[in-house]
């Protein structure tokens, strides 16, 4: 066997996929976290000339990034022969709950997801998941994961690139080259938030920067916050926060694009300060966010604001690119479902934030996951 | 002030309503649990001639049952003047979750329910509520209740008798004489267990015939019992009782309709005797149930079984009598909702087992409760 070494960092999804690929192929390897191990980081740069991860060395050969083609040449193609009863795409609250329910129905189940926990892991304090007065998103999702893993479910850290019908079944091709066949599919791959696209954004997420005001808003009682956005959800968040926080800065890129009912109400609220035609140009702080710099888009003038929290309401993007032409979606590219989580395609079900239900909450996504699983079971056995 | 004494037992809902009524009116009273206090039980029978609770004595007057009219004459009518943003009917998983979500949206909220926890409190062991690998229904509902009570919600142990529109608002009249006005309503009052529909059923309820195995199961240690039903809750009850009772007869109308995980576990249990394609045709006994007759549905052959207890797990009827003519319902008398928990009436929302969603699970009811609350919030503020 060749000597294989993987250089990776903790939060890099491609690193996890490389390792998942090698694990599946039964390849033994050394693994170094170059985010914490400076000596190995130096060594990685020496042998590869790379300042990015993952880097894999196989004896003297250096493989940069997650090069599925080369890894497959070296270690063989994966067997995709199994036919599953259910393929669940996504391992957030909806996907993991669907997994537990499918397993309890003795369905042969595989979950494919880029991460475990979805958006939920980014909530630093959840007060509205019933059963827990207060729990971190990370802790809660760990519990969900444990419950799923206790059951006989295959869980792959991978990304579905294509999903197609093949006869009566479905075939999903993944980023790591897996071809997964299943008799039914549950779509639970959620959404990803639109980002500001500025430096430090990832670092402050969950440390003052929030993408869920319903979740995190109550933690900012009598504090100063900003809400970024111009649509209904931004205004709604600003109004909500004006009753909780001491002061709310509403940062609007151009003009308001919300319903008049919101504008009307918001005009009478004293503690909302509006910055029109403005964007955030800098995030300030050390461990936690302590302020922002906003920039007037006409004059270019920059202003510093000292504050405790920033709520992004600039939109979400459903992870539904690969579903185009397969299932019916609404204008927001959300999968359209009925009250029992059926999509327009028999055999394909959907649950959670990827769907057109309005409530995007952990408890709701979990409840929908159970629905989708029981509907899939009925489809398979009915 | 007159001397008021309430004789009650722990699990009697009318006893709780009597006390809730007196508490609301600020009436001070002595309370005796005649289920445990034999001396007071004797005294209650002496003064009232009654073998049933509640009994209230007011100086020398004896009031039998929960006599709202007489109690109102004595202690005054309740003030129903407040206008609530949301009236939630029911305090099971859906209602309590809706309550938490409404309170977090700063909506003035009242929950009216005959009990706290709904059907969920009757589950022995819940393995599929995400976040808990194993929890009793009672424990989980206590957590839900704590979460609701932490918020600023009025919670009334009472029963809604009528619900009507009054102008733009809604008015609910309750069993204890409350008139509650609210701008919106969330229906979350669940279902109640079906009965066998045979002679003597009412007479034996609580005397060998039980609809709550969690409550009454432990009283049948080393005895012979029957469980009637074919679904998950029937199998779960049969499995539980097989560990408590000497022998369990499982009486299944046609075939099993439960999760395969239950079937597997149940197949290996020696002291469960299954009677497929069978119904109960007679209940036998005098004061207490001592046996049943079961009938084979194909041959018509009847067999007598000597036993000590029968647990009914044969299904549920939605608690929707008072909604007739107000909201659209399906043939099963379930409230018809859309994917965001809206009913046919603007301002009325519904969640959980009372609705036409197929999945009747705690996690799903909770998820729907959150949806209904956020839809109500949107209706009130939109």
XYZ file of C-alpha atoms in Angstrom:
764
model
C 0.000 0.000 0.000
C 1.300 3.474 -0.810
C 1.961 5.987 1.957
C -0.959 8.446 1.934
C -1.061 11.751 3.812
C -3.963 14.209 3.937
C -3.367 17.851 4.879
C -6.630 19.504 5.869
C -8.323 22.101 8.072
C -11.261 21.553 10.350
C -14.025 23.384 8.527
C -13.129 22.658 4.930
C -15.869 20.580 3.301
C -13.607 19.347 0.508
C -11.153 18.023 3.102
C -13.956 16.045 4.709
C -14.984 14.706 1.311
C -11.415 13.586 0.546
C -11.306 11.685 3.826
C -14.779 10.244 3.321
C -13.690 9.000 -0.120
C -10.521 7.379 1.248
C -12.436 5.860 4.170
C -14.965 4.311 1.845
C -12.201 2.809 -0.290
C -10.521 1.403 2.805
C -7.352 3.454 2.240
C -5.226 4.004 5.341
C -3.772 7.531 5.642
C -2.096 10.005 7.989
C -4.089 13.159 8.594
C -2.779 16.562 9.672
C -4.817 19.601 10.660
C -2.713 22.378 9.185
C -4.991 24.940 10.803
C -3.477 24.085 14.180
C -0.263 22.174 13.337
C 2.160 24.835 12.103
C 5.006 22.426 11.417
C 2.884 20.286 9.126
C 1.477 23.416 7.489
C 5.048 24.381 6.627
C 5.715 20.901 5.314
C 2.573 20.933 3.166
C 3.619 24.223 1.589
C 7.119 22.804 0.981
C 5.966 19.676 -0.824
C 3.020 21.188 -2.702
C 3.709 24.880 -3.093
C 0.080 25.239 -1.992
C -1.450 27.636 0.548
C -4.779 25.855 0.290
C -6.286 22.603 1.454
C -6.871 19.778 0.880
C -3.529 18.455 -0.241
C -3.043 14.696 -0.519
C 0.337 13.029 -0.975
C 0.485 9.463 -2.269
C 4.103 8.324 -1.909
C 5.864 11.045 -3.929
C 2.827 12.228 -5.851
C 1.085 15.426 -4.741
C -2.673 15.785 -5.381
C -4.070 19.259 -4.929
C -7.711 19.806 -3.987
C -10.292 17.035 -4.114
C -9.314 15.511 -7.450
C -11.876 12.722 -7.783
C -10.560 11.581 -11.162
C -6.992 11.061 -9.953
C -8.059 9.528 -6.643
C -10.321 7.123 -8.522
C -7.421 6.142 -10.841
C -5.253 5.428 -7.816
C -7.759 3.768 -5.504
C -10.495 2.428 -7.730
C -14.042 3.353 -8.544
C -16.652 3.120 -5.882
C -19.354 0.553 -5.977
C -22.709 2.185 -6.509
C -24.620 -1.031 -6.980
C -26.896 -0.955 -3.932
C -30.514 0.026 -4.413
C -31.796 2.051 -1.464
C -35.418 2.437 -0.455
C -34.844 6.099 0.344
C -32.163 8.611 -0.538
C -32.314 11.630 1.749
C -30.478 14.684 0.460
C -29.445 16.945 3.332
C -28.704 16.269 7.005
C -30.180 19.300 8.725
C -33.154 19.007 11.092
C -35.449 17.827 8.271
C -33.051 15.271 6.774
C -31.940 13.757 10.073
C -35.516 13.447 11.331
C -36.546 11.865 8.034
C -33.640 9.451 8.498
C -34.767 8.377 11.958
C -38.340 7.884 10.789
C -37.265 5.920 7.673
C -34.980 3.684 9.723
C -37.764 2.967 12.212
C -39.861 1.872 9.254
C -36.967 -0.486 8.348
C -36.384 1.292 5.055
C -32.888 0.940 3.602
C -31.779 4.539 3.879
C -28.826 6.672 2.786
C -28.345 10.331 3.648
C -26.069 12.442 1.457
C -25.171 15.866 2.779
C -22.331 18.356 2.653
C -22.593 18.887 6.393
C -24.440 17.589 9.391
C -26.861 19.966 11.056
C -27.438 22.366 8.186
C -28.123 26.022 8.982
C -29.162 25.019 12.490
C -25.577 24.583 13.667
C -25.098 28.308 13.200
C -27.591 29.299 15.902
C -25.747 30.032 19.062
C -28.737 29.843 21.361
C -32.021 28.219 20.486
C -34.893 29.022 22.841
C -37.717 27.831 20.648
C -36.908 24.194 20.073
C -39.520 22.516 22.240
C -38.051 20.278 24.920
C -35.036 22.518 25.511
C -35.321 25.889 27.224
C -31.962 26.813 25.769
C -29.615 24.816 23.605
C -26.915 25.692 21.092
C -27.548 24.743 17.489
C -24.418 22.685 17.577
C -25.497 20.682 20.639
C -28.986 20.114 19.325
C -27.761 18.941 15.939
C -25.300 16.602 17.640
C -28.261 15.021 19.417
C -30.130 14.727 16.128
C -27.064 13.135 14.549
C -26.651 10.630 17.390
C -30.276 9.625 17.055
C -29.836 9.121 13.322
C -26.581 7.205 13.705
C -28.103 4.870 16.286
C -30.270 3.615 13.514
C -28.993 1.668 10.573
C -28.477 4.571 8.169
C -25.609 5.194 5.778
C -24.508 8.807 6.056
C -22.236 10.244 3.353
C -20.560 13.643 3.536
C -20.871 14.464 -0.117
C -22.756 16.723 -2.523
C -25.445 15.588 -4.933
C -24.686 17.059 -8.346
C -27.438 15.470 -10.432
C -30.689 13.678 -9.738
C -32.538 11.787 -12.441
C -35.200 9.206 -12.931
C -34.027 5.789 -14.184
C -37.011 3.573 -14.853
C -38.978 3.357 -11.627
C -35.990 4.453 -9.538
C -33.873 7.545 -9.109
C -30.137 7.989 -9.637
C -28.060 10.616 -7.868
C -24.503 11.370 -8.903
C -22.305 12.977 -6.303
C -19.301 15.219 -6.195
C -17.080 12.360 -4.998
C -18.198 10.165 -7.854
C -20.791 8.054 -6.096
C -23.779 6.891 -8.100
C -26.629 6.254 -5.681
C -29.776 4.459 -6.772
C -32.944 4.722 -4.707
C -36.626 3.888 -5.031
C -37.633 7.210 -3.478
C -36.010 10.528 -2.600
C -36.492 13.025 0.209
C -35.203 16.504 -0.611
C -34.061 18.215 2.584
C -31.003 20.129 1.461
C -32.190 23.502 2.741
C -31.017 26.930 1.709
C -27.917 28.954 2.033
C -27.982 32.595 3.103
C -26.944 35.282 0.719
C -23.780 36.790 2.071
C -22.509 40.355 2.270
C -19.323 39.297 0.556
C -17.014 41.170 2.929
C -14.032 40.219 5.038
C -14.597 38.517 8.397
C -18.150 37.447 7.668
C -17.558 33.772 8.370
C -15.676 34.554 11.579
C -18.496 36.609 13.153
C -21.334 34.283 12.199
C -22.869 33.232 15.504
C -20.724 35.818 17.278
C -22.878 38.878 16.715
C -23.688 38.258 13.083
C -26.943 36.352 12.698
C -29.011 35.117 9.808
C -32.014 34.203 11.997
C -33.667 36.975 13.995
C -36.489 34.710 15.152
C -33.860 32.475 16.719
C -31.390 34.961 18.072
C -33.354 38.222 18.408
C -34.405 37.792 22.048
C -30.760 37.639 23.095
C -30.320 41.303 22.167
C -32.696 42.793 24.705
C -31.840 46.480 25.290
C -28.816 46.273 23.001
C -27.966 48.054 19.777
C -28.378 46.087 16.575
C -28.418 46.551 12.826
C -30.682 44.843 10.333
C -29.476 44.610 6.749
C -32.024 44.313 3.970
C -34.902 46.056 2.219
C -37.629 43.459 1.856
C -40.480 42.236 4.036
C -38.330 40.020 6.181
C -35.826 42.820 6.811
C -38.579 45.240 7.833
C -40.287 42.600 9.881
C -37.016 41.895 11.638
C -36.386 45.619 12.230
C -39.881 46.027 13.698
C -39.470 42.912 15.846
C -36.088 44.038 17.061
C -37.328 47.576 17.812
C -39.466 46.051 20.562
C -36.579 44.041 21.963
C -33.440 46.078 21.359
C -32.699 49.631 22.504
C -31.868 50.853 19.026
C -32.104 49.355 15.560
C -30.123 50.518 12.541
C -31.820 49.502 9.322
C -29.307 49.367 6.509
C -30.918 49.513 3.074
C -28.886 49.079 -0.092
C -31.074 51.334 -2.255
C -34.723 51.829 -1.269
C -37.298 49.816 0.660
C -38.873 46.957 -1.275
C -41.385 45.797 1.279
C -45.162 45.800 1.688
C -46.676 49.179 2.533
C -48.139 47.816 5.727
C -44.622 47.348 6.999
C -43.475 50.801 5.877
C -46.469 52.417 7.578
C -45.823 50.760 10.870
C -42.136 51.275 10.723
C -42.452 55.024 10.124
C -43.983 55.491 13.574
C -41.276 53.556 15.393
C -38.882 55.904 17.135
C -35.919 53.624 17.785
C -35.319 52.518 14.190
C -32.664 54.606 12.479
C -32.635 54.102 8.732
C -29.557 54.326 6.551
C -30.768 54.416 2.948
C -28.523 53.802 -0.015
C -25.912 52.274 2.296
C -23.905 49.093 2.591
C -21.713 47.555 5.254
C -18.082 47.989 4.302
C -16.390 46.619 7.420
C -17.109 44.330 10.359
C -15.265 45.232 13.559
C -14.381 43.282 16.670
C -12.128 40.594 18.003
C -13.764 37.454 19.258
C -17.219 38.942 18.861
C -18.663 41.656 16.681
C -18.497 45.090 18.336
C -19.248 47.408 15.436
C -19.576 47.982 11.722
C -18.607 50.585 9.168
C -21.319 51.648 6.758
C -20.721 53.407 3.478
C -23.025 55.830 1.695
C -23.214 54.541 -1.870
C -23.507 58.026 -3.436
C -20.953 60.034 -1.498
C -18.658 57.164 -0.493
C -18.644 58.575 3.041
C -17.947 55.968 5.719
C -19.473 55.990 9.221
C -18.635 53.748 12.183
C -21.462 52.297 14.264
C -20.831 50.702 17.671
C -23.299 47.866 18.142
C -23.864 44.351 19.484
C -25.493 42.481 16.675
C -26.170 42.483 12.950
C -29.048 40.571 11.387
C -28.707 39.754 7.732
C -32.012 39.636 5.894
C -30.717 39.909 2.402
C -32.211 36.667 1.302
C -31.736 32.960 1.108
C -31.030 30.792 -1.859
C -32.588 27.304 -1.964
C -30.110 24.559 -2.807
C -32.168 23.453 -5.773
C -29.955 24.036 -8.830
C -29.780 20.330 -9.596
C -33.580 19.955 -9.484
C -34.301 22.256 -12.414
C -36.709 20.511 -14.763
C -37.300 17.586 -12.397
C -39.752 18.850 -9.742
C -42.074 21.860 -9.699
C -40.655 24.899 -7.939
C -42.036 28.352 -7.169
C -40.516 31.653 -8.331
C -38.118 31.603 -5.388
C -36.842 28.195 -6.561
C -38.367 26.470 -3.544
C -39.758 22.965 -4.057
C -43.562 23.044 -4.042
C -45.096 20.505 -1.641
C -48.531 19.559 -0.366
C -49.424 19.245 3.343
C -47.962 15.709 3.417
C -44.635 16.745 1.840
C -45.319 15.289 -1.598
C -43.730 17.075 -4.574
C -44.993 17.105 -8.160
C -43.084 13.854 -8.831
C -44.392 10.605 -7.304
C -41.577 9.110 -5.245
C -39.917 12.455 -4.550
C -40.786 14.137 -1.251
C -39.403 17.319 0.292
C -39.123 18.781 3.777
C -37.825 21.839 5.561
C -36.333 25.071 4.283
C -35.936 23.812 0.724
C -39.749 23.798 0.381
C -42.354 26.517 -0.088
C -43.641 26.442 3.522
C -43.228 29.896 5.057
C -41.980 28.881 8.494
C -38.249 28.267 8.437
C -37.704 26.890 11.941
C -35.879 23.861 13.330
C -38.937 22.381 15.012
C -40.941 22.780 11.811
C -38.241 21.310 9.583
C -38.037 18.320 11.920
C -41.806 17.883 11.850
C -41.791 18.039 8.051
C -38.975 15.479 7.920
C -41.177 13.025 9.801
C -44.012 13.731 7.366
C -41.806 13.202 4.302
C -40.513 9.900 5.710
C -43.990 8.563 6.436
C -45.187 9.676 2.999
C -42.197 7.913 1.405
C -42.999 4.785 3.422
C -46.588 4.908 2.234
C -45.403 5.357 -1.371
C -43.051 2.372 -1.102
C -45.455 0.033 0.662
C -48.883 1.362 -0.268
C -65.698 34.726 53.626
C -67.495 31.359 53.675
C -65.614 28.172 54.515
C -64.958 26.354 51.237
C -63.737 22.759 50.929
C -62.958 20.893 47.711
C -62.891 17.087 47.658
C -61.055 15.848 44.584
C -58.805 13.157 43.105
C -55.537 13.711 41.343
C -56.465 12.903 37.759
C -60.021 14.221 37.564
C -60.248 17.099 35.046
C -63.449 18.528 36.534
C -61.729 18.729 39.931
C -58.953 20.752 38.333
C -61.507 23.024 36.662
C -63.293 23.637 39.976
C -60.007 24.644 41.575
C -58.996 26.771 38.575
C -62.350 28.581 38.788
C -61.968 29.243 42.527
C -58.355 30.337 42.063
C -59.338 32.828 39.383
C -62.053 34.283 41.631
C -59.573 34.579 44.502
C -61.563 32.191 46.705
C -59.575 30.547 49.514
C -60.395 26.856 50.065
C -59.255 23.640 51.751
C -58.474 20.818 49.337
C -58.506 17.082 50.055
C -57.334 14.306 47.775
C -59.894 11.616 48.537
C -57.942 9.182 46.341
C -55.287 8.957 49.062
C -56.943 10.401 52.188
C -59.397 7.703 53.343
C -60.697 9.676 56.286
C -61.655 12.634 54.131
C -63.135 10.283 51.548
C -65.410 8.931 54.276
C -66.312 12.437 55.339
C -67.124 13.479 51.774
C -69.499 10.511 51.389
C -71.106 11.389 54.736
C -71.838 15.013 53.888
C -72.712 14.530 50.212
C -73.929 10.961 49.774
C -71.657 10.949 46.718
C -69.152 8.343 45.526
C -67.847 10.724 42.891
C -65.702 13.842 42.705
C -65.567 16.808 42.693
C -67.609 17.739 45.713
C -67.446 21.318 47.009
C -68.844 22.415 50.372
C -69.502 26.106 50.982
C -70.301 26.472 54.683
C -73.244 24.037 54.984
C -74.078 23.895 51.282
C -72.947 20.879 49.259
C -72.230 21.358 45.537
C -71.876 18.166 43.522
C -69.760 18.072 40.360
C -68.506 21.214 38.665
C -71.692 23.295 38.895
C -70.634 26.497 37.158
C -74.014 28.163 37.552
C -74.113 27.739 41.350
C -70.441 28.616 41.789
C -70.986 31.763 39.725
C -73.986 32.743 41.873
C -71.868 32.314 44.987
C -68.583 33.786 43.828
C -69.426 36.101 40.947
C -69.071 36.059 37.193
C -65.649 36.160 35.653
C -64.416 39.117 33.716
C -64.127 38.298 30.026
C -63.330 41.814 28.909
C -59.781 41.379 27.667
C -59.172 41.156 23.934
C -56.394 38.682 23.131
C -54.306 38.654 19.999
C -54.432 34.875 19.892
C -56.633 32.259 21.522
C -55.021 28.819 21.337
C -57.405 25.926 21.934
C -55.509 22.889 23.207
C -52.257 22.455 25.121
C -50.721 19.380 23.565
C -47.488 19.529 21.540
C -49.070 21.774 18.871
C -50.804 24.189 21.254
C -47.877 24.607 23.621
C -45.458 25.179 20.739
C -47.842 27.704 19.202
C -47.971 29.403 22.606
C -44.204 29.738 22.835
C -43.980 31.112 19.296
C -46.840 33.588 19.857
C -45.328 34.826 23.100
C -41.960 35.301 21.426
C -43.735 37.462 18.858
C -45.104 39.535 21.783
C -48.679 38.541 20.999
C -51.139 38.650 23.887
C -51.937 34.977 24.151
C -54.338 32.724 26.043
C -54.386 28.936 25.888
C -57.572 27.100 26.844
C -57.293 23.353 27.269
C -58.843 20.543 29.266
C -55.416 19.135 30.016
C -51.777 19.897 29.508
C -49.836 17.635 27.194
C -52.743 16.193 25.246
C -52.502 12.593 24.055
C -48.717 12.795 24.283
C -48.728 12.356 28.062
C -50.027 8.842 27.530
C -46.924 7.634 25.671
C -44.777 5.244 27.658
C -41.554 5.781 25.858
C -40.927 8.132 22.986
C -37.957 7.223 20.816
C -38.707 9.452 17.865
C -38.866 12.944 19.325
C -35.695 14.471 17.949
C -33.319 15.662 20.650
C -34.208 12.840 23.039
C -33.146 9.261 22.440
C -35.782 8.150 24.922
C -38.229 10.171 26.983
C -41.615 9.497 28.544
C -44.565 11.461 27.200
C -45.153 12.861 30.636
C -41.585 14.154 30.985
C -41.520 15.647 27.512
C -44.838 17.424 27.962
C -43.677 18.789 31.302
C -40.733 20.344 29.444
C -43.091 21.788 26.830
C -45.287 23.180 29.609
C -42.335 24.776 31.416
C -41.256 26.450 28.192
C -44.761 27.813 27.643
C -45.156 28.982 31.233
C -41.830 30.816 31.135
C -43.414 33.092 28.599
C -46.179 35.523 29.364
C -49.120 33.293 28.452
C -52.420 32.852 30.263
C -53.211 29.140 30.509
C -56.740 28.076 31.481
C -57.762 24.512 32.287
C -61.172 24.692 30.713
C -63.149 23.466 27.706
C -64.237 25.593 24.756
C -67.925 24.914 24.075
C -68.594 27.400 21.280
C -66.509 29.483 18.917
C -68.006 32.270 16.833
C -67.071 35.305 14.854
C -68.019 38.687 16.383
C -67.220 41.469 13.955
C -63.529 41.189 13.169
C -62.829 39.132 16.278
C -63.726 35.720 17.637
C -65.568 34.806 20.823
C -65.142 31.502 22.634
C -67.462 30.455 25.445
C -66.115 27.894 27.856
C -67.453 25.232 30.164
C -66.606 27.307 33.242
C -68.449 30.311 31.874
C -65.532 32.307 30.511
C -66.140 34.422 27.420
C -62.806 34.883 25.661
C -62.420 37.400 22.848
C -59.479 37.141 20.481
C -58.372 38.626 17.178
C -57.209 35.222 15.916
C -57.566 31.573 16.891
C -55.268 28.569 16.677
C -57.099 25.240 16.796
C -54.870 22.619 18.412
C -57.306 20.601 20.473
C -56.334 17.217 19.032
C -58.396 14.066 19.116
C -59.951 11.781 21.686
C -59.820 7.978 21.716
C -62.468 5.972 19.862
C -64.648 3.607 21.828
C -65.644 0.030 20.981
C -69.312 0.915 20.731
C -70.497 -2.116 22.662
C -72.721 -2.562 25.692
C -71.257 -1.820 29.114
C -68.323 0.213 27.854
C -69.144 3.299 29.908
C -69.741 1.202 33.005
C -66.353 -0.546 32.878
C -64.291 2.551 32.055
C -61.890 2.875 34.956
C -63.025 -0.526 36.237
C -60.864 -2.698 34.033
C -61.367 -0.873 30.739
C -58.723 1.779 30.071
C -57.862 4.248 27.303
C -54.626 5.276 28.984
C -52.167 2.436 29.442
C -49.491 4.835 30.690
C -51.799 5.868 33.518
C -53.368 2.535 34.411
C -50.868 -0.064 33.156
C -48.908 -0.393 36.411
C -52.076 -1.504 38.247
C -52.138 -4.753 36.241
C -48.899 -6.323 37.456
C -48.933 -10.113 36.955
C -52.492 -9.996 35.701
C -53.998 -10.950 32.351
C -54.852 -8.093 30.008
C -55.918 -7.455 26.438
C -54.790 -4.687 24.135
C -57.116 -3.790 21.271
C -55.648 -2.185 18.153
C -53.240 -2.647 15.245
C -51.129 0.503 15.059
C -47.937 1.738 16.707
C -49.611 2.729 19.941
C -51.329 -0.659 20.245
C -48.069 -2.536 19.676
C -46.170 -0.237 22.023
C -48.815 -0.835 24.697
C -48.729 -4.604 24.132
C -44.915 -4.606 24.445
C -45.011 -2.478 27.596
C -47.750 -4.577 29.183
C -45.906 -7.802 28.345
C -43.277 -6.678 30.858
C -45.854 -5.835 33.543
C -48.689 -8.306 33.072
C -48.501 -12.100 33.100
C -50.178 -12.457 29.729
C -51.213 -10.028 27.009
C -53.868 -10.738 24.382
C -53.438 -8.514 21.352
C -56.735 -8.184 19.526
C -56.313 -7.015 15.930
C -59.323 -6.183 13.756
C -57.650 -7.134 10.454
C -53.834 -7.006 10.189
C -51.025 -5.099 11.928
C -50.531 -1.516 10.742
C -47.477 -0.567 12.794
C -43.794 0.183 12.184
C -41.725 -2.843 11.279
C -39.445 -2.079 14.211
C -42.343 -2.873 16.542
C -43.340 -6.029 14.668
C -39.787 -7.334 14.952
C -39.580 -6.722 18.679
C -43.021 -8.102 19.330
C -42.417 -11.357 17.448
C -39.859 -12.423 20.022
C -42.083 -11.757 23.034
C -43.474 -15.012 24.432
C -46.376 -13.761 26.571
C -48.204 -11.849 23.852
C -50.963 -13.937 22.278
C -52.266 -12.443 19.055
C -55.823 -12.742 17.815
C -55.883 -11.540 14.214
C -59.078 -10.650 12.356
C -60.926 -10.462 15.681
C -63.122 -8.014 17.576
C -64.507 -7.800 21.098
C -68.185 -8.741 21.073
C -68.921 -8.733 24.827
C -67.607 -7.292 28.062
C -68.183 -9.452 31.115
C -68.220 -8.734 34.829
C -70.218 -7.129 37.582
C -68.707 -4.165 39.317
C -65.424 -4.671 37.524
C -64.458 -6.251 34.225
C -63.628 -9.956 34.583
C -63.562 -11.120 30.993
C -64.379 -10.525 27.341
C -65.767 -12.435 24.412
C -63.858 -12.139 21.149
C -65.292 -12.978 17.769
C -63.417 -14.221 14.700
C -64.543 -11.963 11.858
C -64.390 -14.696 9.189
C -65.905 -17.696 10.958
C -68.051 -15.780 13.442
C -66.736 -18.117 16.152
C -66.819 -16.593 19.640
C -64.266 -17.292 22.390
C -64.376 -16.226 26.043
C -61.244 -14.849 27.661
C -60.957 -14.468 31.436
C -58.885 -11.386 32.166
C -58.424 -8.353 34.403
C -57.995 -5.409 32.074
C -58.540 -4.192 28.516
C -56.579 -1.342 26.951
C -58.175 0.337 23.948
C -55.818 1.627 21.249
C -58.226 1.643 18.309
C -57.949 5.154 17.009
C -59.033 8.680 17.575
C -61.838 11.161 16.838
C -60.994 14.850 16.236
C -62.333 17.248 18.897
C -64.125 19.358 16.335
C -67.819 19.211 17.304
C -67.924 22.902 18.159
C -66.419 23.872 14.782
C -69.264 22.486 12.673
C -70.291 25.146 10.165
C -67.398 27.450 11.060
C -64.331 25.985 9.300
C -64.049 23.477 6.458
C -63.426 19.898 7.552
C -62.836 16.617 5.713
C -64.964 13.461 5.982
C -63.048 12.409 9.095
C -64.017 15.740 10.710
C -60.421 16.928 10.635
C -59.836 20.644 10.018
C -58.558 21.219 6.485
C -55.382 23.322 6.387
C -52.912 24.512 3.782
C -49.144 24.056 4.080
C -48.934 27.148 6.324
C -51.687 25.960 8.714
C -54.349 28.341 7.428
C -57.944 27.092 7.598
C -60.817 28.155 5.353
C -61.493 31.119 7.688
C -59.066 34.061 7.705
C -57.841 34.501 11.283
C -58.374 30.860 12.232
C -55.349 28.568 12.017
C -54.969 24.922 12.987
C -52.124 22.595 13.926
C -51.463 19.019 14.943
C -53.706 15.984 15.203
C -56.895 18.019 14.778
C -55.911 18.751 11.151
C -55.948 16.715 7.947
C -52.177 16.132 7.801
C -51.514 12.392 7.764
C -48.595 12.303 10.172
C -49.807 12.251 13.757
C -46.514 12.582 15.595
C -45.345 14.790 18.450
C -42.491 16.328 16.468
C -44.831 17.111 13.581
C -47.550 18.574 15.800
C -44.926 20.814 17.394
C -43.644 21.912 13.977
C -47.164 22.704 12.843
C -47.785 24.680 16.046
C -44.869 26.944 15.132
C -46.280 27.370 11.629
C -49.748 28.255 12.915
C -48.290 30.822 15.321
C -46.196 32.524 12.649
C -49.150 32.522 10.251
C -51.327 34.077 12.973
C -48.629 36.674 13.576
C -48.525 37.476 9.873
C -52.321 37.760 9.785
C -52.351 40.132 12.765
C -49.525 42.357 11.598
C -49.596 41.974 7.822
